[in-house]
C-alpha positions as a printed Julia matrix, in Angstrom:
269×3 Matrix{Float64}:
  -9.82  -26.58   14.32
 -12.74  -24.2    14.68
 -12.78  -20.39   14.93
 -15.47  -17.76   14.89
 -13.73  -15.73   12.19
 -11.16  -16.55    9.53
  -9.17  -13.83    7.73
  -7.21  -14.36    4.53
  -4.17  -12.09    4.36
  -2.09  -10.18    6.92
  -1.89   -6.93    4.99
  -3.67   -3.72    5.92
  -7.16   -5.09    5.2
  -6.73   -8.29    7.18
  -5.06   -6.54   10.1
  -7.79   -3.88   10.28
 -10.31   -6.7    10.68
  -8.15   -8.37   13.35
  -7.73   -5.13   15.31
 -11.47   -4.48   15.25
 -12.18   -8.02   16.43
  -9.8    -7.57   19.36
 -11.31   -4.19   20.15
 -14.76   -5.79   20.35
 -13.48   -8.43   22.75
 -13.38  -11.31   20.26
 -10.35  -13.59   20.28
 -11.59  -16.6    18.32
 -10.11  -15.72   14.94
  -7.27  -16.91   12.72
  -5.35  -15.13    9.96
  -4.01  -17.14    7.03
  -0.85  -15.55    5.6
   1.01  -17.18    2.72
   4.29  -15.37    3.45
   6.62  -15.56    6.45
   5.74  -12.09    7.77
   2.87   -9.57    7.65
   2.7    -6.54    5.4
   0.91   -7.53    2.21
   1.7    -5.22   -0.68
   4.21   -3.29    1.48
   6.16   -6.47    2.07
   6.11   -7.64   -1.54
   6.64   -4.39   -3.45
  10.28   -3.34   -3.06
  10.96   -1.5    -6.32
  13.12    1.69   -6.32
  11.21    4.69   -5.05
   8.37    2.6    -3.61
   6.25    4.82   -1.36
   2.63    5.69   -0.63
   0.7     8.38   -2.5
  -1.53    9.02    0.52
  -0.14   11.11    3.38
   1.04    8.96    6.29
  -1.16   10.41    9.08
  -4.16    9.2     7.02
  -2.58    6.06    5.56
  -2.44    4.29    8.9
  -4.76    2.42   11.25
  -7.22    4.92   12.72
  -6.75    3.56   16.22
  -2.95    3.35   15.9
  -1.61    6.84   15.11
   2.13    6.92   14.51
   4.0    10.04   15.66
   7.28    8.65   14.31
   6.74    9.01   10.55
   9.92   10.34    8.93
   8.18   11.82    5.9
   4.71   13.14    5.18
   4.47   10.41    2.51
   6.19    7.38    3.99
   8.26    4.99    1.92
   7.87    1.22    1.75
  10.32    0.44    4.54
   8.7     2.78    7.07
   5.19    1.53    6.27
   6.25   -2.11    6.6
   7.96   -1.41    9.91
   4.82    0.38   11.15
   2.71   -2.67   10.27
   5.12   -4.98   12.1
   5.09   -2.71   15.15
   1.29   -2.76   15.32
   1.22   -6.57   14.96
   3.75   -6.87   17.79
   1.96   -4.35   20.02
  -1.36   -6.21   19.85
   0.1    -9.73   19.9
  -1.47  -10.53   16.55
   1.32  -13.03   15.8
  -0.5   -15.55   17.98
  -3.45  -15.39   15.56
  -1.45  -15.53   12.31
  -0.55  -18.75   10.51
   2.46  -17.79    8.46
   3.55  -19.67    5.32
  -0.04  -20.84    4.96
  -1.61  -20.29    1.56
  -5.36  -20.82    1.27
  -6.09  -23.27   -1.54
  -9.87  -23.38   -1.21
 -12.91  -22.29    0.77
 -16.14  -24.26    0.72
 -19.32  -23.07    2.43
 -20.95  -25.81    4.5
 -24.63  -24.9     4.55
 -25.66  -27.4     7.2
 -22.86  -26.38    9.58
 -23.37  -22.7     8.8
 -19.74  -21.82    8.08
 -16.69  -22.19    5.88
 -14.28  -25.09    5.52
 -10.87  -23.61    4.64
  -8.24  -25.83    3.04
  -4.63  -24.65    2.85
  -1.94  -25.67    0.37
  -0.64  -28.24    2.87
  -4.0   -30.03    2.9
  -5.0   -28.94    6.41
  -8.59  -27.85    7.02
 -10.0   -25.22    9.37
 -13.64  -24.38   10.05
 -14.76  -20.77   10.54
 -18.22  -19.27   10.94
 -17.32  -16.04    9.15
 -14.72  -15.62    6.39
 -13.09  -12.27    5.59
 -11.0   -11.98    2.42
  -8.17   -9.46    2.69
  -6.41  -10.6    -0.49
  -5.11   -7.44   -2.15
  -4.4    -7.49   -5.9
  -1.32   -5.24   -5.92
   1.3    -8.0    -5.58
   0.24  -10.11   -8.55
   2.4    -9.48  -11.62
   0.6    -9.33  -14.96
   2.8    -9.1   -18.04
   0.78   -9.08  -21.3
   1.92  -11.42  -24.04
   3.59   -8.87  -26.3
   4.53  -10.26  -29.74
   8.26  -11.06  -29.76
   8.6   -10.97  -25.97
  10.01  -14.51  -25.9
  12.78  -13.43  -28.29
  14.01  -10.57  -26.08
  17.41  -11.44  -24.63
  17.54   -8.83  -21.9
  16.1    -8.9   -18.4
  12.32   -8.69  -18.04
  10.54   -8.26  -14.71
   7.41   -6.68  -13.27
   7.58   -3.84  -10.75
   5.9    -6.0    -8.1
   8.58   -8.69   -8.56
  11.63   -6.43   -8.78
  14.92   -8.16   -9.58
  17.46   -6.54   -7.27
  20.24   -8.69   -8.74
  19.85   -6.77  -11.99
  22.18   -3.75  -11.93
  20.62   -1.01  -14.07
  23.69    1.24  -14.0
  24.72    2.21  -17.52
  22.04    0.1   -19.19
  19.31    0.96  -21.68
  16.03    0.5   -19.82
  12.43    0.53  -20.99
   9.53    1.12  -18.62
   6.09    0.14  -19.88
   3.32    2.19  -18.3
   3.03    5.48  -16.47
   0.8     4.52  -13.57
   1.41    5.04   -9.86
   4.33    2.59   -9.65
   6.06    3.88  -12.77
   5.76    7.47  -11.53
   7.86    6.4    -8.54
  10.27    4.09  -10.38
  11.21    6.39  -13.26
  12.71    9.26  -11.19
  14.52    6.72   -8.97
  16.32    4.92  -11.82
  16.71    7.75  -14.34
  20.07    9.01  -12.92
  21.57    5.5   -13.05
  20.73    4.27  -16.55
  22.37    5.23  -19.84
  19.06    5.71  -21.64
  15.51    5.43  -20.42
  12.54    4.75  -22.69
   9.01    5.19  -21.3
   6.07    3.66  -23.16
   2.77    5.29  -22.35
  -0.74    4.37  -23.43
  -2.86    6.94  -21.59
  -1.25   10.1   -20.14
  -2.04   10.48  -16.43
  -2.42   13.74  -14.58
   0.48   14.33  -12.19
  -0.05   16.75   -9.32
   2.32   18.16   -6.73
   2.69   15.71   -3.83
   4.25   18.29   -1.5
   6.24   15.63    0.33
   8.53   16.75    3.12
  10.53   15.45    6.05
   8.79   15.37    9.42
  11.07   17.23   11.81
  11.97   15.81   15.25
  10.11   18.73   16.86
   6.97   17.86   14.88
   7.29   14.2    15.89
   7.73   15.28   19.51
   4.57   17.41   19.39
   2.57   14.56   17.86
   3.81   12.19   20.56
   3.15   14.62   23.42
  -0.2    15.86   22.11
  -1.88   12.98   20.18
  -4.89   15.15   19.35
  -2.65   17.19   17.01
  -1.98   14.06   14.96
  -5.69   13.27   14.91
  -6.39   16.81   13.67
  -3.77   16.35   10.94
  -5.46   13.11    9.91
  -8.86   14.81    9.72
  -7.41   17.7     7.72
  -5.86   15.36    5.16
  -9.02   13.25    5.01
 -11.35   16.13    4.22
  -8.9    17.67    1.73
  -8.83   14.35   -0.12
 -12.63   14.2     0.01
 -12.8    17.67   -1.55
 -10.33   16.84   -4.32
 -12.12   13.53   -4.84
 -15.16   15.46   -6.06
 -13.1    16.44   -9.08
 -12.52   12.78   -9.94
 -16.21   11.92   -9.9
 -17.39   14.78  -12.07
 -17.86   17.9    -9.91
 -17.2    20.43  -12.67
 -15.86   23.36  -10.63
 -13.41   21.26   -8.59
 -12.33   19.39  -11.71
 -11.68   22.64  -13.59
  -9.61   24.08  -10.74
  -7.55   20.88  -10.5
  -6.87   20.92  -14.24
  -5.71   24.53  -14.09
  -3.27   23.81  -11.23
  -1.71   20.69  -12.75
  -1.63   22.19  -16.27
   0.36   25.18  -15.0
   2.78   22.8   -13.29
   3.16   20.82  -16.52
   3.84   23.99  -18.54
   6.46   25.09  -15.99
   8.27   21.76  -15.85
   8.08   20.55  -19.47
   9.26   23.2   -21.92
   9.13   21.02  -25.05
């Protein structure tokens, strides 16, 4: 079969491309999705406490504002449901080939396009190929010495074993990145002892998460421009704080003061 555009992955990146294609009046495109439903990282990551660290009015499709967010920082379930709702609204299912993993892509110079081969051996020709293959659902466990001798359960956060009951157990978490920052508070009350192994200490700032009240949801639904204003506000605040991450000395100094005071207040020892 032939299409104008081929997209690998039905996560946020792939669906953004699909929505833009539809908006421009193009319908000759196909999305290759290896799983049985869309969602990407928000489908695959189901660890305790899984949520987004970007406020929901911004972490959404620009052309698909959602007045029904339950929290300012949505959790995994709400984000996945939002993605499914957008796919359903725009009839993107008819463009998605589920359970289809791309095994190879070869550029055909003479034909001026790409020959896509899936794991089932089927081929598809597309003029333009867009790769929306996110890296956040690929477990990587380093080969620690003695790991093979460990008799307990071992699993990566992106492949969480929900059959493993952590209640009353001694648990070790390796790493203090974005996922661990969510997992640790979620499991700490359940386990008997919790050990956290950290290589590089991260800065942890106040997320200021809160529930979105029904009245706020109602206002966003009735007056969509208010939700757009909220999105712009969050965007430009993040842009300002982002200056501190790329070396703007004044912003960086102010950020360090704020988070250092929070650390001193919370951690007495």
